[in-house]
CSV table of C-alpha atoms in Angstrom, one decimal:
chain,number,residue,atom,x,y,z
A,1,UNK,CA,6.8,-12.9,-10.2
A,2,UNK,CA,4.3,-14.9,-12.3
A,3,UNK,CA,5.3,-17.3,-15.0
A,4,UNK,CA,3.5,-16.7,-18.3
A,5,UNK,CA,3.3,-19.7,-20.5
A,6,UNK,CA,0.8,-21.8,-22.4
A,7,UNK,CA,-1.1,-23.7,-19.7
A,8,UNK,CA,-1.3,-27.2,-21.2
A,9,UNK,CA,-1.4,-30.8,-20.2
A,10,UNK,CA,-3.3,-32.6,-17.4
A,11,UNK,CA,-3.3,-35.6,-15.1
A,12,UNK,CA,-2.2,-38.2,-17.7
A,13,UNK,CA,1.1,-36.5,-18.6
A,14,UNK,CA,2.1,-36.1,-15.0
A,15,UNK,CA,0.9,-39.5,-13.9
A,16,UNK,CA,2.8,-41.2,-16.7
A,17,UNK,CA,5.9,-39.3,-15.6
A,18,UNK,CA,5.6,-40.4,-12.0
A,19,UNK,CA,5.0,-44.0,-13.0
A,20,UNK,CA,8.2,-43.9,-15.2
A,21,UNK,CA,10.2,-42.5,-12.3
A,22,UNK,CA,8.9,-45.1,-9.9
A,23,UNK,CA,9.6,-47.8,-12.3
A,24,UNK,CA,13.1,-46.7,-12.9
A,25,UNK,CA,13.7,-46.6,-9.2
A,26,UNK,CA,12.3,-50.1,-8.8
A,27,UNK,CA,14.7,-51.4,-11.6
A,28,UNK,CA,17.7,-49.7,-10.0
A,29,UNK,CA,17.0,-51.4,-6.6
A,30,UNK,CA,16.3,-54.7,-8.4
A,31,UNK,CA,19.5,-54.5,-10.3
A,32,UNK,CA,21.5,-53.8,-7.1
A,33,UNK,CA,21.5,-57.3,-5.5
A,34,UNK,CA,22.0,-59.0,-8.8
A,35,UNK,CA,25.0,-56.9,-9.9
A,36,UNK,CA,26.6,-56.0,-6.6
A,37,UNK,CA,25.8,-58.7,-4.1
A,38,UNK,CA,24.3,-58.2,-0.6
A,39,UNK,CA,27.1,-56.2,1.0
A,40,UNK,CA,27.6,-53.6,-1.7
A,41,UNK,CA,23.9,-53.4,-2.3
A,42,UNK,CA,23.4,-52.2,1.2
A,43,UNK,CA,25.3,-49.0,0.3
A,44,UNK,CA,23.1,-48.4,-2.7
A,45,UNK,CA,20.0,-49.0,-0.7
A,46,UNK,CA,21.3,-46.4,1.9
A,47,UNK,CA,22.0,-43.9,-0.8
A,48,UNK,CA,18.5,-44.3,-2.3
A,49,UNK,CA,16.9,-44.0,1.2
A,50,UNK,CA,18.7,-40.8,2.1
A,51,UNK,CA,17.9,-39.3,-1.4
A,52,UNK,CA,14.3,-40.2,-1.0
A,53,UNK,CA,14.1,-38.8,2.5
A,54,UNK,CA,15.6,-35.5,1.3
A,55,UNK,CA,13.4,-35.5,-1.8
A,56,UNK,CA,10.2,-36.3,-0.1
A,57,UNK,CA,10.9,-34.4,3.1
A,58,UNK,CA,12.3,-31.2,1.8
A,59,UNK,CA,12.5,-30.9,-2.0
A,60,UNK,CA,8.9,-32.0,-2.8
A,61,UNK,CA,7.3,-29.7,-0.2
A,62,UNK,CA,9.5,-26.8,-1.5
A,63,UNK,CA,8.3,-27.6,-5.1
A,64,UNK,CA,4.7,-27.5,-3.9
A,65,UNK,CA,5.3,-24.3,-2.1
A,66,UNK,CA,6.8,-22.6,-5.1
A,67,UNK,CA,4.1,-24.1,-7.4
A,68,UNK,CA,1.4,-22.6,-5.2
A,69,UNK,CA,3.0,-19.2,-5.1
A,70,UNK,CA,3.6,-18.9,-8.9
A,71,UNK,CA,0.1,-20.0,-9.8
A,72,UNK,CA,-1.4,-17.6,-7.2
A,73,UNK,CA,0.8,-14.8,-8.7
A,74,UNK,CA,2.8,-13.9,-5.6
A,75,UNK,CA,6.0,-12.0,-5.4
A,76,UNK,CA,9.3,-13.9,-4.5
A,77,UNK,CA,7.6,-17.2,-5.1
A,78,UNK,CA,10.9,-18.8,-6.3
A,79,UNK,CA,14.0,-17.1,-5.0
A,80,UNK,CA,13.5,-17.2,-1.2
A,81,UNK,CA,12.2,-20.8,-1.0
A,82,UNK,CA,14.8,-22.1,-3.3
A,83,UNK,CA,17.5,-20.2,-1.4
A,84,UNK,CA,16.5,-22.0,1.8
A,85,UNK,CA,16.5,-25.4,0.1
A,86,UNK,CA,19.8,-24.7,-1.6
A,87,UNK,CA,21.4,-23.7,1.7
A,88,UNK,CA,20.3,-27.0,3.4
A,89,UNK,CA,21.5,-29.0,0.4
A,90,UNK,CA,24.8,-27.2,0.3
A,91,UNK,CA,25.5,-27.7,4.0
A,92,UNK,CA,24.6,-31.4,3.8
A,93,UNK,CA,26.6,-31.9,0.6
A,94,UNK,CA,29.7,-30.2,2.0
A,95,UNK,CA,29.4,-32.3,5.2
A,96,UNK,CA,29.3,-35.4,3.1
A,97,UNK,CA,32.2,-34.4,1.0
A,98,UNK,CA,34.3,-33.6,4.1
A,99,UNK,CA,33.3,-37.0,5.5
A,100,UNK,CA,34.5,-38.7,2.3
A,101,UNK,CA,37.8,-36.7,2.2
A,102,UNK,CA,38.8,-36.9,5.8
A,103,UNK,CA,37.5,-40.3,6.9
A,104,UNK,CA,39.3,-43.5,6.4
A,105,UNK,CA,36.8,-45.4,4.4
A,106,UNK,CA,36.9,-48.3,2.0
A,107,UNK,CA,36.6,-47.3,-1.7
A,108,UNK,CA,32.9,-48.5,-1.8
A,109,UNK,CA,32.0,-46.6,1.3
A,110,UNK,CA,33.5,-43.4,-0.1
A,111,UNK,CA,31.5,-44.0,-3.3
A,112,UNK,CA,28.3,-44.3,-1.2
A,113,UNK,CA,29.0,-41.0,0.6
A,114,UNK,CA,29.7,-39.2,-2.7
A,115,UNK,CA,26.6,-40.8,-4.3
A,116,UNK,CA,24.5,-39.4,-1.5
A,117,UNK,CA,26.1,-36.0,-1.8
A,118,UNK,CA,25.4,-36.0,-5.6
A,119,UNK,CA,21.7,-37.0,-5.0
A,120,UNK,CA,21.2,-34.3,-2.3
A,121,UNK,CA,22.7,-31.6,-4.5
A,122,UNK,CA,20.8,-32.9,-7.6
A,123,UNK,CA,17.4,-32.4,-5.9
A,124,UNK,CA,17.9,-28.6,-6.0
A,125,UNK,CA,18.0,-27.9,-9.8
A,126,UNK,CA,15.3,-30.4,-10.5
A,127,UNK,CA,13.0,-28.9,-7.9
A,128,UNK,CA,13.6,-25.5,-9.4
A,129,UNK,CA,12.8,-26.6,-12.9
A,130,UNK,CA,9.7,-28.7,-11.9
A,131,UNK,CA,8.3,-26.0,-9.7
A,132,UNK,CA,8.6,-23.3,-12.4
A,133,UNK,CA,7.0,-25.6,-15.0
A,134,UNK,CA,4.1,-26.5,-12.6
A,135,UNK,CA,3.9,-22.8,-11.6
A,136,UNK,CA,3.4,-21.9,-15.3
A,137,UNK,CA,0.8,-24.6,-15.7
A,138,UNK,CA,2.9,-26.5,-18.3
A,139,UNK,CA,2.2,-30.0,-17.2
A,140,UNK,CA,3.3,-31.6,-20.5
A,141,UNK,CA,6.8,-30.2,-19.9
A,142,UNK,CA,6.6,-31.2,-16.3
A,143,UNK,CA,5.8,-34.8,-17.4
A,144,UNK,CA,8.7,-34.7,-19.8
A,145,UNK,CA,11.1,-33.7,-17.0
A,146,UNK,CA,9.9,-36.7,-15.0
A,147,UNK,CA,10.3,-39.0,-18.1
A,148,UNK,CA,13.8,-37.6,-18.6
A,149,UNK,CA,14.8,-38.6,-15.1
A,150,UNK,CA,13.6,-42.1,-15.7
A,151,UNK,CA,15.4,-42.3,-19.0
A,152,UNK,CA,18.6,-41.1,-17.4
A,153,UNK,CA,18.3,-43.7,-14.7
A,154,UNK,CA,17.7,-46.5,-17.2
A,155,UNK,CA,20.8,-45.4,-19.2
A,156,UNK,CA,22.9,-45.6,-16.1
A,157,UNK,CA,21.5,-49.1,-15.2
A,158,UNK,CA,22.4,-50.2,-18.8
A,159,UNK,CA,26.0,-49.0,-18.3
A,160,UNK,CA,26.2,-50.9,-15.0
A,161,UNK,CA,25.1,-54.1,-16.8
A,162,UNK,CA,27.6,-53.6,-19.7
A,163,UNK,CA,30.5,-52.5,-17.5
A,164,UNK,CA,30.1,-55.0,-14.6
A,165,UNK,CA,33.5,-54.0,-13.1
A,166,UNK,CA,32.2,-50.5,-12.5
A,167,UNK,CA,28.6,-51.5,-11.7
A,168,UNK,CA,28.8,-50.2,-8.1
A,169,UNK,CA,29.8,-46.7,-9.2
A,170,UNK,CA,27.3,-46.6,-12.0
A,171,UNK,CA,24.4,-47.7,-9.8
A,172,UNK,CA,25.3,-45.1,-7.2
A,173,UNK,CA,25.4,-42.5,-9.9
A,174,UNK,CA,21.9,-43.7,-10.9
A,175,UNK,CA,20.5,-42.2,-7.6
A,176,UNK,CA,21.4,-38.6,-8.2
A,177,UNK,CA,22.7,-38.1,-11.7
A,178,UNK,CA,19.3,-38.6,-13.4
A,179,UNK,CA,18.0,-35.7,-11.3
A,180,UNK,CA,20.6,-33.4,-12.8
A,181,UNK,CA,19.9,-34.7,-16.3
A,182,UNK,CA,16.2,-34.1,-15.8
A,183,UNK,CA,16.9,-30.5,-14.7
A,184,UNK,CA,19.0,-29.9,-17.8
A,185,UNK,CA,16.2,-31.2,-20.0
A,186,UNK,CA,13.7,-29.0,-18.2
A,187,UNK,CA,15.8,-26.0,-19.1
A,188,UNK,CA,14.7,-26.4,-22.7
A,189,UNK,CA,11.2,-25.4,-21.7
A,190,UNK,CA,11.5,-21.6,-21.1
A,191,UNK,CA,9.0,-19.5,-19.3
A,192,UNK,CA,8.8,-15.7,-19.2
A,193,UNK,CA,8.3,-14.1,-15.8
A,194,UNK,CA,6.3,-10.9,-15.4
A,195,UNK,CA,5.2,-9.0,-12.3
A,196,UNK,CA,1.6,-9.6,-11.2
A,197,UNK,CA,1.0,-9.1,-7.5
A,198,UNK,CA,2.5,-7.2,-4.6
A,199,UNK,CA,1.7,-10.1,-2.2
A,200,UNK,CA,4.8,-12.0,-1.0
A,201,UNK,CA,5.3,-15.7,-0.3
A,202,UNK,CA,8.8,-15.6,1.2
A,203,UNK,CA,7.7,-16.7,4.7
A,204,UNK,CA,10.0,-19.5,6.1
A,205,UNK,CA,7.1,-20.4,8.4
A,206,UNK,CA,4.8,-21.2,5.5
A,207,UNK,CA,7.5,-23.3,3.8
A,208,UNK,CA,8.0,-25.2,7.0
A,209,UNK,CA,4.3,-25.9,7.1
A,210,UNK,CA,4.6,-27.6,3.7
A,211,UNK,CA,7.4,-29.7,5.1
A,212,UNK,CA,5.4,-30.7,8.2
A,213,UNK,CA,2.5,-31.7,6.0
A,214,UNK,CA,4.7,-33.9,3.9
A,215,UNK,CA,6.3,-35.5,7.1
A,216,UNK,CA,2.8,-36.2,8.5
A,217,UNK,CA,1.8,-37.8,5.3
A,218,UNK,CA,4.8,-40.0,5.2
A,219,UNK,CA,4.4,-41.1,8.8
A,220,UNK,CA,0.9,-42.2,8.2
A,221,UNK,CA,1.8,-44.0,5.0
A,222,UNK,CA,5.2,-45.5,5.7
A,223,UNK,CA,6.0,-45.1,9.4
A,224,UNK,CA,4.3,-48.3,10.6
A,225,UNK,CA,7.2,-50.7,9.9
A,226,UNK,CA,9.6,-48.5,11.8
A,227,UNK,CA,7.3,-48.2,14.7
A,228,UNK,CA,6.7,-51.9,14.8
A,229,UNK,CA,10.4,-52.5,14.7
A,230,UNK,CA,11.1,-50.1,17.5
A,231,UNK,CA,8.2,-51.2,19.7
A,232,UNK,CA,9.1,-53.2,22.7
A,233,UNK,CA,8.4,-56.9,22.3
A,234,UNK,CA,7.8,-57.0,18.5
A,235,UNK,CA,11.2,-56.8,16.9
A,236,UNK,CA,10.7,-59.8,14.6
A,237,UNK,CA,12.6,-59.4,11.3
A,238,UNK,CA,10.2,-61.8,9.6
A,239,UNK,CA,7.2,-59.8,10.8
A,240,UNK,CA,8.6,-56.4,9.8
A,241,UNK,CA,9.8,-57.7,6.4
A,242,UNK,CA,6.4,-59.2,5.6
A,243,UNK,CA,4.7,-55.9,6.8
A,244,UNK,CA,7.0,-53.8,4.5
A,245,UNK,CA,6.2,-56.0,1.5
A,246,UNK,CA,2.4,-55.8,2.2
A,247,UNK,CA,2.6,-52.1,2.8
A,248,UNK,CA,4.5,-51.5,-0.4
A,249,UNK,CA,2.0,-53.6,-2.3
A,250,UNK,CA,-1.0,-51.7,-1.0
A,251,UNK,CA,0.7,-48.3,-1.4
A,252,UNK,CA,0.9,-48.7,-5.2
A,253,UNK,CA,-1.8,-46.1,-5.7
A,254,UNK,CA,0.6,-43.4,-4.4
A,255,UNK,CA,2.5,-43.7,-7.7
A,256,UNK,CA,-0.7,-43.0,-9.6
A,257,UNK,CA,-2.0,-40.2,-7.4
A,258,UNK,CA,0.9,-37.8,-8.0
A,259,UNK,CA,-0.5,-36.5,-11.3
A,260,UNK,CA,-3.9,-35.8,-9.8
A,261,UNK,CA,-2.5,-33.9,-6.8
A,262,UNK,CA,-0.1,-31.9,-9.0
A,263,UNK,CA,-2.8,-30.9,-11.4
A,264,UNK,CA,-5.2,-30.0,-8.6
A,265,UNK,CA,-2.6,-27.8,-6.8
A,266,UNK,CA,-1.8,-26.0,-10.1
A,267,UNK,CA,-5.5,-25.4,-10.9
A,268,UNK,CA,-6.6,-24.5,-7.4
A,269,UNK,CA,-3.7,-22.1,-6.8
A,270,UNK,CA,-4.4,-20.4,-10.2
A,271,UNK,CA,-8.1,-20.1,-9.4
A,272,UNK,CA,-7.3,-18.7,-6.0
A,273,UNK,CA,-5.0,-16.1,-7.4
A,274,UNK,CA,-7.6,-15.1,-9.9
A,275,UNK,CA,-10.4,-15.0,-7.2
A,276,UNK,CA,-12.4,-17.4,-9.4
A,277,UNK,CA,-14.7,-19.0,-6.9
A,278,UNK,CA,-16.5,-21.2,-9.5
A,279,UNK,CA,-13.2,-22.6,-10.9
A,280,UNK,CA,-11.8,-23.2,-7.5
A,281,UNK,CA,-14.9,-25.2,-6.5
A,282,UNK,CA,-14.9,-27.1,-9.7
A,283,UNK,CA,-11.2,-28.0,-9.4
A,284,UNK,CA,-11.6,-29.1,-5.8
A,285,UNK,CA,-14.6,-31.4,-6.6
A,286,UNK,CA,-13.0,-32.7,-9.8
A,287,UNK,CA,-9.8,-33.6,-8.0
A,288,UNK,CA,-11.7,-35.4,-5.2
A,289,UNK,CA,-13.7,-37.3,-7.7
A,290,UNK,CA,-10.7,-38.4,-9.7
A,291,UNK,CA,-8.9,-39.4,-6.5
A,292,UNK,CA,-11.7,-41.4,-5.1
A,293,UNK,CA,-12.4,-43.3,-8.3
A,294,UNK,CA,-8.8,-44.1,-8.9
A,295,UNK,CA,-7.8,-45.1,-5.4
A,296,UNK,CA,-10.9,-47.1,-4.6
A,297,UNK,CA,-10.6,-48.9,-8.0
A,298,UNK,CA,-6.9,-49.7,-7.6
A,299,UNK,CA,-7.2,-50.8,-4.0
A,300,UNK,CA,-10.1,-53.0,-4.7
A,301,UNK,CA,-8.2,-54.7,-7.5
A,302,UNK,CA,-5.1,-55.1,-5.3
A,303,UNK,CA,-7.2,-56.6,-2.5
A,304,UNK,CA,-8.9,-59.0,-4.9
A,305,UNK,CA,-5.6,-60.2,-6.4
A,306,UNK,CA,-3.6,-60.2,-3.1
A,307,UNK,CA,-4.0,-63.9,-2.4
A,308,UNK,CA,-2.0,-64.6,-5.5
A,309,UNK,CA,0.1,-61.5,-6.2
A,310,UNK,CA,1.2,-60.6,-2.7
A,311,UNK,CA,2.9,-64.0,-1.9
A,312,UNK,CA,4.5,-63.7,-5.4
A,313,UNK,CA,5.8,-60.2,-4.6
A,314,UNK,CA,7.1,-61.2,-1.1
A,315,UNK,CA,8.5,-64.5,-2.2
A,316,UNK,CA,6.5,-66.7,0.1
A,317,UNK,CA,3.6,-66.8,2.5
A,318,UNK,CA,3.0,-63.7,4.6
A,319,UNK,CA,2.3,-64.5,8.2
A,320,UNK,CA,0.1,-61.5,8.7
A,321,UNK,CA,-3.4,-61.3,10.0
A,322,UNK,CA,-6.2,-60.5,7.5
A,323,UNK,CA,-7.0,-57.5,9.5
A,324,UNK,CA,-3.6,-56.0,8.7
A,325,UNK,CA,-4.2,-56.4,5.0
A,326,UNK,CA,-7.6,-54.9,5.2
A,327,UNK,CA,-6.2,-52.0,7.3
A,328,UNK,CA,-3.5,-51.3,4.8
A,329,UNK,CA,-6.0,-51.1,2.0
A,330,UNK,CA,-8.4,-48.9,3.9
A,331,UNK,CA,-5.6,-46.6,5.1
A,332,UNK,CA,-4.4,-46.1,1.6
A,333,UNK,CA,-7.9,-45.0,0.5
A,334,UNK,CA,-8.2,-42.6,3.5
A,335,UNK,CA,-4.7,-41.2,3.1
A,336,UNK,CA,-5.2,-40.5,-0.6
A,337,UNK,CA,-8.5,-38.8,0.0
A,338,UNK,CA,-6.9,-36.8,2.8
A,339,UNK,CA,-4.0,-35.8,0.5
A,340,UNK,CA,-6.5,-34.4,-2.0
A,341,UNK,CA,-8.6,-32.8,0.7
A,342,UNK,CA,-5.7,-30.6,1.8
A,343,UNK,CA,-4.8,-29.3,-1.7
A,344,UNK,CA,-7.4,-26.5,-1.5
A,345,UNK,CA,-5.9,-25.5,1.9
A,346,UNK,CA,-2.4,-25.4,0.4
A,347,UNK,CA,-3.6,-23.4,-2.6
A,348,UNK,CA,-5.4,-20.9,-0.4
A,349,UNK,CA,-2.3,-20.2,1.7
A,350,UNK,CA,-3.6,-22.3,4.6
A,351,UNK,CA,-0.5,-24.6,4.8
A,352,UNK,CA,-0.5,-24.4,8.6
A,353,UNK,CA,-3.9,-26.0,8.7
A,354,UNK,CA,-2.8,-28.7,6.3
A,355,UNK,CA,0.2,-29.4,8.4
A,356,UNK,CA,-1.8,-29.4,11.6
A,357,UNK,CA,-4.3,-32.0,10.4
A,358,UNK,CA,-1.6,-34.3,9.0
A,359,UNK,CA,0.7,-34.0,12.0
A,360,UNK,CA,-2.4,-34.8,14.2
A,361,UNK,CA,-3.2,-37.8,12.1
A,362,UNK,CA,0.4,-39.0,12.2
A,363,UNK,CA,0.4,-38.6,16.0
A,364,UNK,CA,-2.8,-40.7,16.3
A,365,UNK,CA,-1.5,-43.5,14.1
A,366,UNK,CA,1.9,-43.6,15.9
A,367,UNK,CA,0.2,-43.6,19.4
A,368,UNK,CA,-2.1,-46.4,18.6
A,369,UNK,CA,0.6,-48.5,16.9
A,370,UNK,CA,3.0,-48.1,19.8
A,371,UNK,CA,0.3,-48.7,22.4
A,372,UNK,CA,-1.3,-51.7,20.7
A,373,UNK,CA,-0.2,-55.2,21.8
A,374,UNK,CA,0.0,-58.1,19.4
A,375,UNK,CA,0.0,-57.1,15.7
A,376,UNK,CA,-3.7,-57.5,14.8
A,377,UNK,CA,-7.0,-55.6,14.9
A,378,UNK,CA,-5.7,-52.7,16.9
A,379,UNK,CA,-2.7,-52.3,14.7
A,380,UNK,CA,-5.0,-52.2,11.7
A,381,UNK,CA,-7.2,-49.7,13.4
A,382,UNK,CA,-4.2,-47.5,14.0
A,383,UNK,CA,-3.2,-47.6,10.3
A,384,UNK,CA,-6.7,-46.3,9.3
A,385,UNK,CA,-7.4,-43.9,12.2
A,386,UNK,CA,-4.7,-41.3,11.5
A,387,UNK,CA,-5.4,-40.8,7.8
A,388,UNK,CA,-9.2,-41.0,8.4
A,389,UNK,CA,-9.0,-38.3,11.0
A,390,UNK,CA,-6.9,-36.2,8.7
A,391,UNK,CA,-9.4,-36.6,5.8
A,392,UNK,CA,-12.4,-35.6,8.0
A,393,UNK,CA,-10.6,-32.6,9.4
A,394,UNK,CA,-9.3,-31.4,6.1
A,395,UNK,CA,-12.7,-31.7,4.4
A,396,UNK,CA,-14.2,-29.7,7.2
A,397,UNK,CA,-11.6,-27.0,6.9
A,398,UNK,CA,-11.9,-26.9,3.1
A,399,UNK,CA,-15.6,-26.3,2.9
A,400,UNK,CA,-15.5,-22.6,4.0
A,401,UNK,CA,-12.9,-21.9,1.3
A,402,UNK,CA,-15.3,-22.6,-1.4
A,403,UNK,CA,-17.3,-19.5,-0.5
A,404,UNK,CA,-14.7,-17.1,0.9
A,405,UNK,CA,-12.1,-16.6,-1.9
A,406,UNK,CA,-12.8,-12.9,-2.4
A,407,UNK,CA,-12.8,-12.0,1.3
A,408,UNK,CA,-9.5,-13.8,1.8
A,409,UNK,CA,-7.6,-12.0,-0.9
């Protein structure tokens, strides 16, 4: 089925939405220690982490998979992928509810379990809504759904501030309830589905490739602190904490790149479905140009201001080599370029190739980080090597697509 709707909006609407969502998450986690104290805040942090893992690892790749299918005009682009996501969410949600009902937990621990269950289940309707809107090319409505999530989370935080005695419950609700609220808002924007193509997109293997691509991307971007923590002989809390803060600082462009990637996947998939070679090539080049300008500019600004802003963000001096800071900046640029470079592959139904290059890059980064000794130049090299390899490989695989659209249909 193909969604027929007015194709409207662009990078700005989606980018603003992602920034709002990121900001609301930051405020939720910032409110936690202040309203709950260290012990109770641990539960909130755990709920947020599990929700993020499910969202980034399963829901977001499913959304991209459906978005690609709808824009390319393929049959069964929504039902089969969403059925698989719903099944996983239902099983996990039921397991969590059983754990809450059967276990002997403290009240707060039970609240954490229920909060995680709500968040996991909440990802399903919001993924359905967002993927249909992106599949229809209505990025203004897509941005509105993101904004609704942030507004819902802010309202819950305000309730936690006003009703301090129930702050722990309100903040736990702030993880998953805004997802359901955003999905309800998204239902306002209706799209009419009409048949277009006999080609199908129901393959579980293709959907799994989208998931592997997302996992490889996350390992390259955010796996280093865990690898450093697990590596023999490193396990310094101060080192890992400083590394996490520096990594978070230099990964700020990931909040801004979401709009570009979403717009690129929508346009590229639509062009591929229409066998429009010129539009496909234009979208690929425009997306890469926007990505490069944005990421290089933001990383350069972050690097220039890091001597002042990074200690302020961390709360003190970071005992990290300069090579690590340079590596984090360069790896962010390489990873964002690689993320854009695989969008044509995803749009053209080459998700397995996108997954291969990202898993390969993640494996290279992990191998170098584990094998390196003292945190320094080799660690920095490992941070850059994986995303750089991915970017080079993806650009090489993308090039033939620009001239082979018709023959591949």
